[in-house]
Amino acid sequence: MAVIPIVLHRIVKNNQRLCFEDVELSVFDQILSYCSNKCIPLNREFASFKEHVEKNKYILTFDDGYSSDYDFVLDRLISNNCHATFFIIADKLNKKGYLSLNQLKEMASLGMMIGSHSFSHPEMPNIHLNKQHHELVASRSLLEDAIGYPVKSFSFPYGKYNKRLIEMAIDAGYDRICTSKHGVISDSSFEIPRNSINGTM
């Protein structure tokens, strides 16, 4: 048995991709049809269910907080009795093309997990230590104020990180830290790999 984390970005109508990361609705529907009944929430206690799962399971995550998370993804997840984790760029909330605060609150109230994708989406290894700390802490604070419960998961912008940043994220209160390194979950490590799906596949 393996737990296979997946990361997607913006979901778009068919033939409306703007960049390689965009995934068309018809493709997303195929993904969801395949893995919805094999989907589990993102958490650290993977060892507790490994003994009881015989087939591969999937974790769905979405980066950036695009408005498509609400417009296209949310209803499909609910219809398929599936939950996902949405990693939000905090200062993009209420901006054009991104989720509004009210949409974020509704998604959280419907059981979707909300995580931080930093405050302003910089390349974290390339900014000053104080700025790194701000990106980790300020984003979490804003999101927690919005949804009313602790934000415990973080994903690194552009998948760029180092060991010290992992340690900083843990010190900032995160216990599920997602990367863009491909792989499967083999233990209850803080660091969680994810397998990117994009529109060129």
Coordinates of N, CA and C in Angstrom, one line a residue:
M1 N 0.8 -1.2 0.0 CA 0.0 0.0 0.0 C 0.9 1.2 0.0
A2 N 0.5 2.2 -0.7 CA 1.2 3.5 -0.7 C 0.2 4.7 -0.6
V3 N 0.6 5.7 0.0 CA -0.2 7.0 0.0 C 0.5 7.9 -0.9
I4 N -0.3 8.3 -1.9 CA 0.2 9.1 -3.1 C -0.3 10.5 -3.0
P5 N 0.4 11.5 -2.6 CA -0.1 12.9 -2.6 C 0.0 13.5 -4.0
I6 N -1.0 14.2 -4.3 CA -1.1 14.9 -5.6 C -1.3 16.4 -5.4
V7 N -0.6 17.2 -6.3 CA -0.8 18.6 -6.2 C -1.2 19.1 -7.6
L8 N -2.3 19.9 -7.6 CA -2.8 20.6 -8.8 C -2.8 22.1 -8.5
H9 N -3.0 22.9 -9.6 CA -3.0 24.3 -9.4 C -4.4 24.8 -9.9
R10 N -4.4 25.6 -11.0 CA -5.7 26.1 -11.5 C -6.4 25.1 -12.3
I11 N -7.7 25.0 -12.1 CA -8.6 24.2 -13.0 C -9.3 25.1 -13.9
V12 N -9.3 24.8 -15.2 CA -9.9 25.7 -16.2 C -10.9 24.9 -17.1
K13 N -11.8 25.7 -17.7 CA -12.7 25.1 -18.7 C -11.8 24.5 -19.9
N14 N -12.4 23.6 -20.6 CA -11.7 22.9 -21.7 C -11.2 24.0 -22.7
N15 N -10.0 23.8 -23.2 CA -9.4 24.7 -24.2 C -9.2 26.1 -23.7
Q16 N -9.0 26.3 -22.4 CA -8.8 27.6 -21.9 C -7.5 27.7 -21.0
R17 N -6.6 26.8 -21.2 CA -5.4 26.8 -20.4 C -4.6 28.0 -20.8
L18 N -4.0 28.7 -19.7 CA -3.2 29.9 -19.9 C -1.7 29.6 -19.7
C19 N -1.4 28.5 -18.9 CA -0.1 28.1 -18.7 C 0.0 26.6 -18.5
F20 N 1.2 26.0 -18.4 CA 1.3 24.6 -18.4 C 0.7 24.0 -17.1
E21 N 0.6 24.7 -16.0 CA 0.1 24.2 -14.8 C -1.4 24.0 -14.9
D22 N -2.1 24.7 -15.7 CA -3.6 24.7 -15.8 C -4.0 23.3 -16.2
V23 N -5.0 22.8 -15.5 CA -5.6 21.5 -15.9 C -7.0 21.7 -16.3
E24 N -7.4 21.1 -17.5 CA -8.8 21.3 -18.0 C -9.8 20.5 -17.2
L25 N -11.0 21.0 -17.1 CA -12.1 20.3 -16.4 C -12.2 18.8 -16.7
S26 N -12.2 18.5 -18.0 CA -12.4 17.1 -18.4 C -11.3 16.2 -17.9
V27 N -10.1 16.7 -17.8 CA -9.0 16.0 -17.2 C -9.2 15.8 -15.7
F28 N -9.5 16.9 -15.0 CA -9.8 16.9 -13.6 C -10.9 15.9 -13.2
D29 N -11.9 15.9 -14.0 CA -13.0 15.0 -13.8 C -12.6 13.5 -13.9
Q30 N -11.7 13.3 -14.8 CA -11.1 11.9 -14.9 C -10.3 11.6 -13.6
I31 N -9.5 12.5 -13.2 CA -8.7 12.3 -12.0 C -9.6 12.0 -10.8
L32 N -10.6 12.8 -10.6 CA -11.5 12.7 -9.5 C -12.3 11.4 -9.6
S33 N -12.7 11.0 -10.7 CA -13.4 9.8 -10.9 C -12.6 8.6 -10.5
Y34 N -11.3 8.7 -10.8 CA -10.4 7.6 -10.5 C -10.0 7.5 -9.0
C35 N -9.8 8.6 -8.4 CA -9.2 8.5 -7.0 C -10.2 9.0 -5.9
S36 N -11.4 9.4 -6.2 CA -12.3 9.9 -5.2 C -12.6 8.9 -4.1
N37 N -12.8 7.6 -4.5 CA -13.1 6.6 -3.5 C -11.9 6.1 -2.8
K38 N -10.7 6.6 -3.2 CA -9.5 6.2 -2.6 C -8.8 7.4 -1.9
C39 N -9.5 8.4 -1.7 CA -9.0 9.7 -1.2 C -9.0 9.8 0.3
I40 N -7.9 10.2 0.9 CA -7.9 10.4 2.4 C -7.4 11.8 2.7
P41 N -7.7 12.3 3.9 CA -7.3 13.7 4.2 C -5.8 13.7 4.5
L42 N -5.2 14.9 4.4 CA -3.8 15.1 4.7 C -3.7 15.2 6.2
N43 N -2.9 14.4 6.8 CA -2.5 14.5 8.2 C -1.2 13.7 8.4
R44 N -0.7 13.8 9.6 CA 0.6 13.2 9.9 C 0.5 11.8 10.4
E45 N -0.6 11.3 10.8 CA -0.7 10.0 11.5 C -0.9 8.9 10.5
F46 N -0.1 8.8 9.5 CA -0.2 7.8 8.4 C 0.0 6.4 8.9
A47 N 0.9 6.2 9.9 CA 1.2 4.9 10.4 C -0.1 4.2 11.0
S48 N -1.0 5.0 11.5 CA -2.1 4.5 12.2 C -3.1 3.8 11.3
F49 N -3.1 4.1 10.0 CA -4.0 3.4 9.1 C -3.4 2.5 8.1
K50 N -2.0 2.5 8.0 CA -1.3 1.7 7.1 C -1.7 0.2 7.2
E51 N -1.8 -0.2 8.4 CA -2.1 -1.6 8.6 C -3.5 -2.1 8.1
H52 N -4.4 -1.1 7.9 CA -5.7 -1.4 7.6 C -6.1 -1.1 6.1
V53 N -5.1 -0.6 5.4 CA -5.4 -0.2 4.0 C -4.6 -1.2 3.1
E54 N -5.4 -1.8 2.1 CA -4.7 -2.8 1.3 C -4.4 -2.2 -0.1
K55 N -5.0 -1.1 -0.5 CA -4.8 -0.6 -1.8 C -4.3 0.9 -1.7
N56 N -3.7 1.4 -2.8 CA -3.2 2.7 -2.8 C -4.2 3.7 -2.5
K57 N -3.8 4.8 -1.7 CA -4.7 5.9 -1.4 C -4.1 7.2 -1.9
Y58 N -4.9 8.2 -2.1 CA -4.5 9.5 -2.7 C -4.8 10.6 -1.7
I59 N -3.9 11.6 -1.7 CA -4.2 12.9 -1.0 C -4.2 14.0 -2.1
L60 N -5.4 14.7 -2.2 CA -5.5 15.8 -3.2 C -5.1 17.1 -2.5
T61 N -4.2 17.8 -3.1 CA -3.9 19.2 -2.7 C -4.0 20.1 -3.9
F62 N -4.2 21.4 -3.6 CA -4.3 22.5 -4.6 C -3.5 23.6 -4.1
D63 N -2.6 24.2 -4.9 CA -1.7 25.3 -4.5 C -2.3 26.6 -5.1
D64 N -2.0 27.7 -4.3 CA -2.2 29.1 -4.8 C -3.5 29.7 -4.4
G65 N -4.6 29.0 -4.3 CA -5.9 29.6 -3.9 C -6.6 30.3 -5.0
Y66 N -6.5 29.7 -6.2 CA -7.2 30.2 -7.4 C -8.8 30.2 -7.1
S67 N -9.5 31.1 -7.8 CA -11.0 31.0 -7.7 C -11.6 29.8 -8.2
S68 N -10.8 29.1 -9.1 CA -11.3 27.8 -9.6 C -11.5 26.8 -8.5
D69 N -10.8 26.9 -7.4 CA -11.0 26.0 -6.3 C -12.4 26.0 -5.8
Y70 N -13.0 27.2 -5.8 CA -14.4 27.3 -5.4 C -15.4 27.1 -6.6
D71 N -15.0 27.7 -7.7 CA -15.9 27.7 -8.9 C -16.1 26.3 -9.5
F72 N -15.0 25.5 -9.6 CA -15.1 24.2 -10.3 C -14.8 23.0 -9.4
V73 N -13.9 23.2 -8.4 CA -13.5 22.1 -7.6 C -14.4 21.7 -6.4
L74 N -14.8 22.7 -5.7 CA -15.5 22.4 -4.4 C -16.7 21.5 -4.6
D75 N -17.6 21.9 -5.5 CA -18.9 21.1 -5.7 C -18.5 19.7 -6.2
R76 N -17.5 19.5 -7.0 CA -17.2 18.2 -7.5 C -16.6 17.3 -6.3
L77 N -15.9 17.9 -5.4 CA -15.4 17.2 -4.3 C -16.5 16.7 -3.4
I78 N -17.4 17.6 -3.1 CA -18.6 17.3 -2.3 C -19.4 16.2 -2.9
S79 N -19.6 16.3 -4.2 CA -20.5 15.3 -4.9 C -19.8 13.9 -4.9
N80 N -18.5 13.9 -4.8 CA -17.8 12.6 -4.8 C -17.4 12.2 -3.3
N81 N -17.9 12.9 -2.3 CA -17.6 12.7 -0.9 C -16.1 12.6 -0.7
C82 N -15.4 13.6 -1.2 CA -14.0 13.7 -1.2 C -13.5 15.0 -0.6
H83 N -12.4 15.0 0.2 CA -11.9 16.2 0.8 C -10.5 16.4 0.2
A84 N -10.1 17.7 0.2 CA -8.8 18.1 -0.3 C -8.2 19.2 0.6
T85 N -6.9 19.4 0.5 CA -6.3 20.5 1.2 C -5.9 21.6 0.2
F86 N -6.3 22.9 0.5 CA -6.1 24.0 -0.3 C -5.0 24.9 0.3
F87 N -3.9 25.1 -0.4 CA -2.8 25.9 0.1 C -2.9 27.3 -0.4
I88 N -3.1 28.3 0.4 CA -3.5 29.6 0.0 C -2.3 30.6 0.1
I89 N -2.2 31.4 -0.9 CA -1.3 32.6 -0.8 C -2.1 33.7 -0.1
A90 N -1.7 34.0 1.1 CA -2.5 34.8 2.0 C -2.9 36.2 1.4
D91 N -1.9 36.9 0.8 CA -2.2 38.2 0.3 C -2.8 38.2 -1.1
K92 N -3.2 37.0 -1.6 CA -3.9 37.0 -2.9 C -5.4 36.9 -2.6
L93 N -5.8 36.7 -1.4 CA -7.2 36.6 -1.0 C -7.9 37.9 -1.4
N94 N -9.1 37.7 -2.0 CA -9.9 38.8 -2.5 C -9.4 39.5 -3.8
K95 N -8.3 39.0 -4.3 CA -7.7 39.5 -5.6 C -8.4 38.8 -6.8
K96 N -8.4 39.5 -7.9 CA -9.0 38.9 -9.1 C -8.4 37.6 -9.5
G97 N -9.2 36.6 -9.7 CA -8.7 35.3 -10.1 C -8.4 34.4 -8.9
Y98 N -8.5 34.9 -7.7 CA -8.2 34.1 -6.5 C -9.5 34.1 -5.6
L99 N -9.4 33.2 -4.6 CA -10.5 33.1 -3.7 C -10.8 34.3 -2.9
S100 N -12.1 34.5 -2.6 CA -12.4 35.6 -1.6 C -12.4 35.0 -0.2
L101 N -12.4 35.9 0.8 CA -12.4 35.4 2.2 C -13.7 34.6 2.4
N102 N -14.8 35.1 1.9 CA -16.1 34.4 2.2 C -16.0 33.0 1.5
Q103 N -15.5 32.9 0.3 CA -15.4 31.6 -0.3 C -14.5 30.6 0.5
L104 N -13.4 31.2 1.0 CA -12.4 30.4 1.8 C -13.1 29.9 3.1
K105 N -13.9 30.8 3.7 CA -14.6 30.4 5.0 C -15.6 29.3 4.7
E106 N -16.3 29.4 3.5 CA -17.3 28.4 3.2 C -16.6 27.0 2.9
M107 N -15.5 27.1 2.2 CA -14.8 25.8 1.9 C -14.4 25.1 3.2
A108 N -13.8 26.0 4.1 CA -13.4 25.4 5.4 C -14.6 24.8 6.2
S109 N -15.7 25.5 6.2 CA -16.9 25.1 6.9 C -17.5 23.8 6.3
L110 N -17.2 23.5 5.1 CA -17.6 22.2 4.4 C -16.6 21.1 4.6
G111 N -15.6 21.3 5.4 CA -14.7 20.2 5.7 C -13.4 20.2 4.9
M112 N -13.2 21.2 4.0 CA -11.9 21.3 3.3 C -10.8 21.8 4.2
M113 N -9.6 21.2 4.1 CA -8.5 21.6 4.9 C -7.8 22.8 4.3
I114 N -7.5 23.8 5.1 CA -6.8 25.0 4.6 C -5.4 25.0 5.1
G115 N -4.4 25.2 4.2 CA -3.0 25.4 4.5 C -2.5 26.6 4.0
S116 N -1.3 27.0 4.4 CA -0.6 28.2 3.9 C 0.4 27.8 2.8
H117 N 0.4 28.7 1.8 CA 1.3 28.6 0.7 C 2.2 29.9 0.7
S118 N 2.4 30.4 1.9 CA 3.2 31.6 2.2 C 2.3 32.9 2.2
F119 N 2.9 34.0 2.6 CA 2.1 35.2 2.5 C 2.1 35.9 1.1
S120 N 3.3 35.9 0.5 CA 3.3 36.6 -0.8 C 3.9 35.8 -1.9
H121 N 4.2 34.5 -1.7 CA 4.7 33.5 -2.7 C 6.1 33.9 -3.2
P122 N 7.1 34.1 -2.4 CA 8.4 34.3 -2.8 C 9.2 33.0 -3.0
E123 N 10.4 33.1 -3.5 CA 11.3 31.9 -3.5 C 11.9 31.9 -2.1
M124 N 11.4 31.1 -1.2 CA 11.8 31.2 0.2 C 13.3 31.1 0.5
P125 N 14.1 30.2 -0.2 CA 15.5 30.2 0.1 C 16.2 31.5 -0.2
N126 N 15.6 32.3 -1.1 CA 16.4 33.5 -1.6 C 16.0 34.8 -0.9
I127 N 15.3 34.7 0.2 CA 14.9 36.0 0.9 C 15.5 36.0 2.3
H128 N 15.5 37.1 2.9 CA 16.2 37.3 4.2 C 15.5 36.5 5.3
L129 N 16.2 36.1 6.3 CA 15.7 35.3 7.4 C 14.4 35.9 8.0
N130 N 14.4 37.2 8.2 CA 13.2 37.9 8.8 C 12.0 37.8 7.9
K131 N 12.3 37.9 6.6 CA 11.2 37.8 5.6 C 10.7 36.3 5.6
Q132 N 11.6 35.4 5.6 CA 11.2 34.0 5.7 C 10.2 33.7 6.9
H133 N 10.6 34.3 8.0 CA 9.8 34.1 9.2 C 8.4 34.8 9.0
H134 N 8.4 36.0 8.4 CA 7.2 36.7 8.2 C 6.3 35.8 7.2
E135 N 6.8 35.3 6.2 CA 6.0 34.5 5.2 C 5.3 33.3 5.9
L136 N 6.0 32.7 6.8 CA 5.5 31.5 7.6 C 4.5 31.9 8.6
V137 N 4.8 33.0 9.4 CA 3.9 33.3 10.5 C 2.7 34.2 10.1
A138 N 3.0 35.2 9.3 CA 1.9 36.1 9.0 C 0.8 35.5 8.1
S139 N 1.2 34.6 7.2 CA 0.2 33.9 6.4 C -0.7 33.0 7.3
R140 N 0.0 32.3 8.2 CA -0.8 31.4 9.1 C -1.8 32.2 10.0
S141 N -1.3 33.3 10.5 CA -2.2 34.1 11.3 C -3.4 34.7 10.6
L142 N -3.2 35.1 9.4 CA -4.3 35.7 8.6 C -5.3 34.6 8.3
L143 N -4.8 33.4 7.9 CA -5.7 32.3 7.5 C -6.5 31.8 8.7
E144 N -5.8 31.7 9.8 CA -6.5 31.2 11.1 C -7.6 32.2 11.5
D145 N -7.3 33.5 11.4 CA -8.3 34.5 11.7 C -9.5 34.3 10.8
A146 N -9.3 34.0 9.5 CA -10.3 33.9 8.5 C -11.2 32.6 8.7
I147 N -10.6 31.5 9.1 CA -11.4 30.3 9.1 C -11.7 29.8 10.5
G148 N -11.0 30.4 11.5 CA -11.4 30.1 12.9 C -10.9 28.8 13.5
Y149 N -9.9 28.2 12.9 CA -9.2 27.1 13.5 C -7.8 27.0 13.1
P150 N -6.9 26.2 13.8 CA -5.5 26.3 13.5 C -5.2 25.8 12.1
V151 N -4.2 26.5 11.5 CA -3.6 26.1 10.2 C -2.3 25.4 10.5
K152 N -2.3 24.1 10.1 CA -1.1 23.2 10.5 C -0.3 22.8 9.3
S153 N -0.7 23.1 8.1 CA 0.0 22.6 7.0 C 0.5 23.8 6.1
F154 N 1.7 23.5 5.5 CA 2.4 24.5 4.7 C 2.9 23.9 3.4
S155 N 2.9 24.6 2.3 CA 3.5 24.1 1.1 C 4.4 25.3 0.6
F156 N 5.6 24.9 0.1 CA 6.6 25.9 -0.3 C 6.4 26.4 -1.7
P157 N 6.4 27.7 -1.9 CA 6.2 28.3 -3.2 C 7.3 27.8 -4.2
Y158 N 6.9 27.4 -5.3 CA 7.8 26.9 -6.4 C 8.5 25.6 -6.0
G159 N 8.1 25.0 -4.9 CA 8.7 23.8 -4.4 C 10.1 24.0 -3.9
K160 N 10.5 25.3 -3.7 CA 11.9 25.6 -3.3 C 12.0 25.7 -1.8
Y161 N 13.0 24.9 -1.2 CA 13.1 24.9 0.2 C 14.5 24.3 0.6
N162 N 14.8 24.3 1.8 CA 16.0 23.7 2.3 C 15.8 23.2 3.7
K163 N 16.7 22.5 4.3 CA 16.5 21.9 5.6 C 16.2 22.9 6.7
R164 N 16.9 24.0 6.6 CA 16.6 25.1 7.6 C 15.2 25.6 7.5
L165 N 14.7 25.8 6.3 CA 13.3 26.2 6.2 C 12.3 25.2 6.7
I166 N 12.6 23.9 6.5 CA 11.7 22.9 7.1 C 11.7 23.1 8.6
E167 N 12.9 23.3 9.2 CA 12.9 23.5 10.7 C 12.2 24.8 11.1
M168 N 12.3 25.8 10.3 CA 11.6 27.1 10.6 C 10.1 26.9 10.6
A169 N 9.7 26.1 9.6 CA 8.2 25.9 9.5 C 7.7 25.1 10.7
I170 N 8.5 24.1 11.1 CA 8.1 23.3 12.3 C 8.0 24.2 13.5
D171 N 9.0 25.1 13.7 CA 9.1 26.0 14.8 C 7.9 27.0 14.7
A172 N 7.4 27.3 13.5 CA 6.3 28.3 13.4 C 5.0 27.6 13.6
G173 N 5.0 26.3 13.9 CA 3.7 25.6 14.3 C 3.1 24.7 13.3
Y174 N 3.8 24.5 12.1 CA 3.3 23.6 11.1 C 3.7 22.2 11.4
D175 N 2.9 21.2 11.2 CA 3.3 19.8 11.3 C 3.1 19.0 10.1
R176 N 2.6 19.6 9.0 CA 2.5 18.9 7.7 C 3.1 19.9 6.7
I177 N 4.3 19.6 6.2 CA 5.1 20.5 5.3 C 5.3 19.8 4.0
C178 N 4.6 20.4 3.0 CA 4.5 19.8 1.7 C 5.6 20.4 0.7
T179 N 6.2 19.5 -0.1 CA 7.1 19.9 -1.1 C 6.6 19.6 -2.4
S180 N 7.4 19.8 -3.5 CA 7.0 19.4 -4.8 C 7.9 18.3 -5.3
K181 N 8.6 17.7 -4.3 CA 9.4 16.5 -4.7 C 8.5 15.3 -4.9
H182 N 8.6 14.6 -6.0 CA 7.7 13.5 -6.2 C 8.1 12.3 -5.3
G183 N 7.0 11.6 -5.0 CA 7.2 10.4 -4.1 C 6.0 10.0 -3.5
V184 N 6.1 9.0 -2.6 CA 4.9 8.5 -1.8 C 5.3 8.7 -0.4
I185 N 4.2 8.6 0.5 CA 4.4 8.7 1.9 C 4.7 7.4 2.5
S186 N 5.8 7.3 3.2 CA 6.2 6.0 3.7 C 6.3 6.0 5.2
D187 N 6.1 7.1 5.9 CA 6.1 7.2 7.3 C 5.4 8.5 7.7
S188 N 5.5 8.8 9.0 CA 4.8 10.0 9.5 C 5.7 11.2 9.6
S189 N 6.6 11.3 8.6 CA 7.5 12.4 8.6 C 6.8 13.8 8.5
F190 N 7.4 14.9 9.0 CA 6.9 16.2 8.8 C 6.8 16.5 7.3
E191 N 7.9 16.1 6.6 CA 8.0 16.5 5.2 C 7.2 15.5 4.3
I192 N 6.4 16.1 3.5 CA 5.5 15.3 2.6 C 5.7 15.6 1.2
P193 N 6.1 14.6 0.4 CA 6.3 14.8 -1.1 C 5.0 14.9 -1.8
R194 N 5.0 15.5 -2.9 CA 3.7 15.6 -3.7 C 4.1 15.4 -5.2
N195 N 3.1 14.8 -5.9 CA 3.3 14.5 -7.3 C 2.5 15.5 -8.1
S196 N 3.2 16.3 -8.9 CA 2.5 17.4 -9.7 C 1.8 16.9 -10.9
I197 N 0.6 17.4 -11.1 CA -0.2 17.1 -12.3 C -0.4 18.4 -13.0
N198 N 0.0 18.5 -14.3 CA -0.2 19.7 -15.0 C -0.9 19.4 -16.4
G199 N -1.2 20.5 -17.1 CA -2.0 20.4 -18.3 C -1.2 19.8 -19.5
T200 N 0.1 19.6 -19.4 CA 0.8 19.0 -20.5 C 0.8 17.5 -20.4
M201 N 0.3 16.9 -19.3 CA 0.3 15.5 -19.2 C -0.8 14.8 -20.0

